[in-house]
């Protein structure tokens, strides 16, 4: 029997039994092999209101939000950038545990956070844009539809994530 979702399958703990190493400022930091669910709590908190903010931006632009829509919405919430940065720091505190102070001592820039988050998202198999996808999907469920590209799901699920893809095209990623 084949399973679409097999939580008993090999997980990243097998690929990275000692955690995911990241080099920054000449030091090595170890992130958990699996993304802890609670690590996203600071970013998704009601106090931060990021999900509400994104909904507002998308609604105000009829689903086709551009940079100007985001900037206009930010001016209506001047505290959001600072709160968002604090939520990112809290997330990294959860992920790094005892290493967090050493990480902060390296004085990470916004770019450092972006690059590290992007890299970790790839390893964890999390697409940040899909986390916040609201309303209609770009996918077409009709029988005659086909993906616009065979690469649309290639990087979203690493090989060892416990997901058994339903088509050969979606298993091309080495994760």
Short mmCIF file of C-alpha atoms in Angstrom, two decimals:
data_model
loop_
_atom_site.label_atom_id
_atom_site.label_comp_id
_atom_site.label_asym_id
_atom_site.label_seq_id
_atom_site.Cartn_x
_atom_site.Cartn_y
_atom_site.Cartn_z
CA UNK A 1 0.00 0.00 0.00
CA UNK A 2 1.25 3.47 -0.90
CA UNK A 3 0.75 6.42 1.43
CA UNK A 4 0.44 10.04 0.37
CA UNK A 5 1.65 11.12 3.78
CA UNK A 6 3.99 8.80 5.67
CA UNK A 7 5.09 10.27 8.99
CA UNK A 8 7.21 7.16 9.57
CA UNK A 9 9.36 7.93 6.51
CA UNK A 10 12.94 9.10 6.84
CA UNK A 11 13.02 12.62 8.23
CA UNK A 12 15.64 15.34 8.27
CA UNK A 13 16.88 14.01 11.62
CA UNK A 14 18.43 11.20 9.60
CA UNK A 15 19.93 13.58 7.05
CA UNK A 16 21.10 16.01 9.74
CA UNK A 17 21.32 13.92 12.93
CA UNK A 18 23.28 16.64 14.73
CA UNK A 19 21.13 19.51 13.41
CA UNK A 20 21.56 21.86 10.47
CA UNK A 21 24.91 23.68 10.63
CA UNK A 22 25.09 27.31 9.51
CA UNK A 23 28.24 29.40 9.38
CA UNK A 24 28.00 33.06 10.36
CA UNK A 25 30.71 35.46 11.45
CA UNK A 26 33.27 32.68 11.46
CA UNK A 27 31.20 30.66 13.95
CA UNK A 28 29.02 27.61 13.45
CA UNK A 29 25.42 27.59 14.66
CA UNK A 30 23.30 24.46 14.76
CA UNK A 31 19.61 24.68 13.93
CA UNK A 32 17.16 21.86 14.76
CA UNK A 33 16.87 19.18 12.08
CA UNK A 34 13.09 19.65 11.99
CA UNK A 35 11.38 23.04 12.17
CA UNK A 36 9.64 23.20 15.56
CA UNK A 37 5.99 24.22 15.12
CA UNK A 38 6.25 26.75 17.95
CA UNK A 39 9.09 28.57 16.20
CA UNK A 40 6.56 30.30 13.95
CA UNK A 41 4.41 31.51 16.88
CA UNK A 42 6.13 34.93 17.13
CA UNK A 43 5.59 35.64 13.42
CA UNK A 44 1.98 34.41 13.40
CA UNK A 45 0.99 36.03 16.71
CA UNK A 46 -2.17 38.12 16.92
CA UNK A 47 -0.14 40.86 18.61
CA UNK A 48 2.09 41.23 15.54
CA UNK A 49 -0.92 41.04 13.21
CA UNK A 50 1.12 40.02 10.17
CA UNK A 51 -1.59 37.74 8.79
CA UNK A 52 -4.20 40.51 9.16
CA UNK A 53 -1.78 42.93 7.50
CA UNK A 54 -1.24 40.57 4.55
CA UNK A 55 -4.98 39.99 4.19
CA UNK A 56 -5.55 43.76 4.13
CA UNK A 57 -2.88 44.30 1.48
CA UNK A 58 -4.21 41.52 -0.72
CA UNK A 59 -7.84 42.62 -0.29
CA UNK A 60 -7.05 46.27 -1.00
CA UNK A 61 -5.28 45.32 -4.22
CA UNK A 62 -7.90 42.75 -5.31
CA UNK A 63 -5.35 39.97 -4.91
CA UNK A 64 -2.71 41.65 -7.08
CA UNK A 65 -0.65 43.51 -4.47
CA UNK A 66 2.47 45.36 -5.50
CA UNK A 67 5.25 47.08 -3.58
CA UNK A 68 3.30 50.35 -3.37
CA UNK A 69 0.33 48.53 -1.78
CA UNK A 70 2.62 47.01 0.85
CA UNK A 71 4.32 50.34 1.57
CA UNK A 72 0.97 52.17 1.87
CA UNK A 73 -0.28 49.51 4.31
CA UNK A 74 2.97 49.78 6.32
CA UNK A 75 2.48 53.55 6.71
CA UNK A 76 -0.88 52.76 8.32
CA UNK A 77 1.01 50.52 10.81
CA UNK A 78 4.29 52.29 11.57
CA UNK A 79 5.12 49.93 14.47
CA UNK A 80 4.85 46.79 12.31
CA UNK A 81 8.44 46.73 10.94
CA UNK A 82 9.92 46.96 14.45
CA UNK A 83 7.48 44.33 15.78
CA UNK A 84 8.24 42.08 12.82
CA UNK A 85 11.99 42.30 13.42
CA UNK A 86 11.41 41.45 17.09
CA UNK A 87 9.30 38.44 16.02
CA UNK A 88 12.15 37.29 13.77
CA UNK A 89 14.58 37.58 16.70
CA UNK A 90 12.18 35.59 18.90
CA UNK A 91 11.92 32.93 16.22
CA UNK A 92 15.70 32.64 16.05
CA UNK A 93 15.85 32.47 19.86
CA UNK A 94 13.53 29.45 19.71
CA UNK A 95 15.54 27.82 16.93
CA UNK A 96 18.99 28.47 18.42
CA UNK A 97 18.27 28.05 22.12
CA UNK A 98 21.50 28.46 24.11
CA UNK A 99 23.36 29.63 20.99
CA UNK A 100 21.13 32.67 20.49
CA UNK A 101 23.25 35.14 22.49
CA UNK A 102 26.37 34.09 20.55
CA UNK A 103 24.40 34.55 17.31
CA UNK A 104 23.28 38.07 18.33
CA UNK A 105 26.88 38.90 19.25
CA UNK A 106 27.67 38.59 15.53
CA UNK A 107 25.33 41.59 14.93
CA UNK A 108 23.24 40.04 12.14
CA UNK A 109 22.02 42.52 9.54
CA UNK A 110 18.61 42.45 7.88
CA UNK A 111 20.34 40.85 4.88
CA UNK A 112 21.86 38.18 7.11
CA UNK A 113 18.41 37.32 8.47
CA UNK A 114 16.97 37.22 4.95
CA UNK A 115 19.74 34.98 3.59
CA UNK A 116 19.67 32.66 6.59
CA UNK A 117 15.87 32.44 6.61
CA UNK A 118 15.82 31.73 2.87
CA UNK A 119 18.42 28.99 3.26
CA UNK A 120 16.67 27.42 6.23
CA UNK A 121 13.31 27.56 4.44
CA UNK A 122 14.81 25.51 1.60
CA UNK A 123 16.28 22.92 3.96
CA UNK A 124 13.08 22.73 6.03
CA UNK A 125 10.96 22.53 2.88
CA UNK A 126 8.86 25.55 3.84
CA UNK A 127 7.85 28.04 1.19
CA UNK A 128 7.28 31.30 3.02
CA UNK A 129 4.99 32.65 0.30
CA UNK A 130 2.75 29.61 0.57
CA UNK A 131 2.46 30.00 4.34
CA UNK A 132 0.54 33.21 3.77
CA UNK A 133 -1.35 32.26 0.59
CA UNK A 134 -4.87 33.41 1.18
CA UNK A 135 -8.10 33.08 -0.76
CA UNK A 136 -7.99 31.51 -4.19
CA UNK A 137 -5.18 29.28 -5.31
CA UNK A 138 -3.30 29.56 -8.55
CA UNK A 139 -3.70 25.84 -9.01
CA UNK A 140 -6.40 24.56 -11.32
CA UNK A 141 -8.11 21.37 -10.19
CA UNK A 142 -9.78 20.54 -13.50
CA UNK A 143 -9.00 17.25 -15.19
CA UNK A 144 -7.53 18.94 -18.26
CA UNK A 145 -5.20 21.27 -16.42
CA UNK A 146 -1.47 20.77 -16.19
CA UNK A 147 1.19 22.58 -14.17
CA UNK A 148 2.78 25.57 -15.84
CA UNK A 149 6.17 24.15 -14.98
CA UNK A 150 7.46 20.83 -13.74
CA UNK A 151 9.60 22.85 -11.32
CA UNK A 152 6.63 24.32 -9.43
CA UNK A 153 6.88 21.74 -6.64
CA UNK A 154 10.47 20.66 -7.08
CA UNK A 155 11.97 22.56 -4.15
CA UNK A 156 8.97 22.70 -1.85
CA UNK A 157 9.35 19.25 -0.30
CA UNK A 158 12.80 17.86 0.44
CA UNK A 159 13.34 14.17 -0.19
CA UNK A 160 13.44 13.25 3.48
CA UNK A 161 10.38 15.13 4.70
CA UNK A 162 7.98 12.20 5.04
CA UNK A 163 5.96 13.20 1.97
CA UNK A 164 5.50 10.72 -0.83
CA UNK A 165 4.89 12.72 -4.03
CA UNK A 166 2.04 11.73 -6.31
CA UNK A 167 3.90 12.31 -9.57
CA UNK A 168 7.44 11.66 -10.79
CA UNK A 169 7.98 15.36 -11.61
CA UNK A 170 7.59 16.41 -7.97
CA UNK A 171 10.29 14.07 -6.69
CA UNK A 172 13.18 15.46 -8.69
CA UNK A 173 14.51 17.55 -5.80
CA UNK A 174 17.45 16.35 -3.79
CA UNK A 175 16.23 18.63 -0.98
#
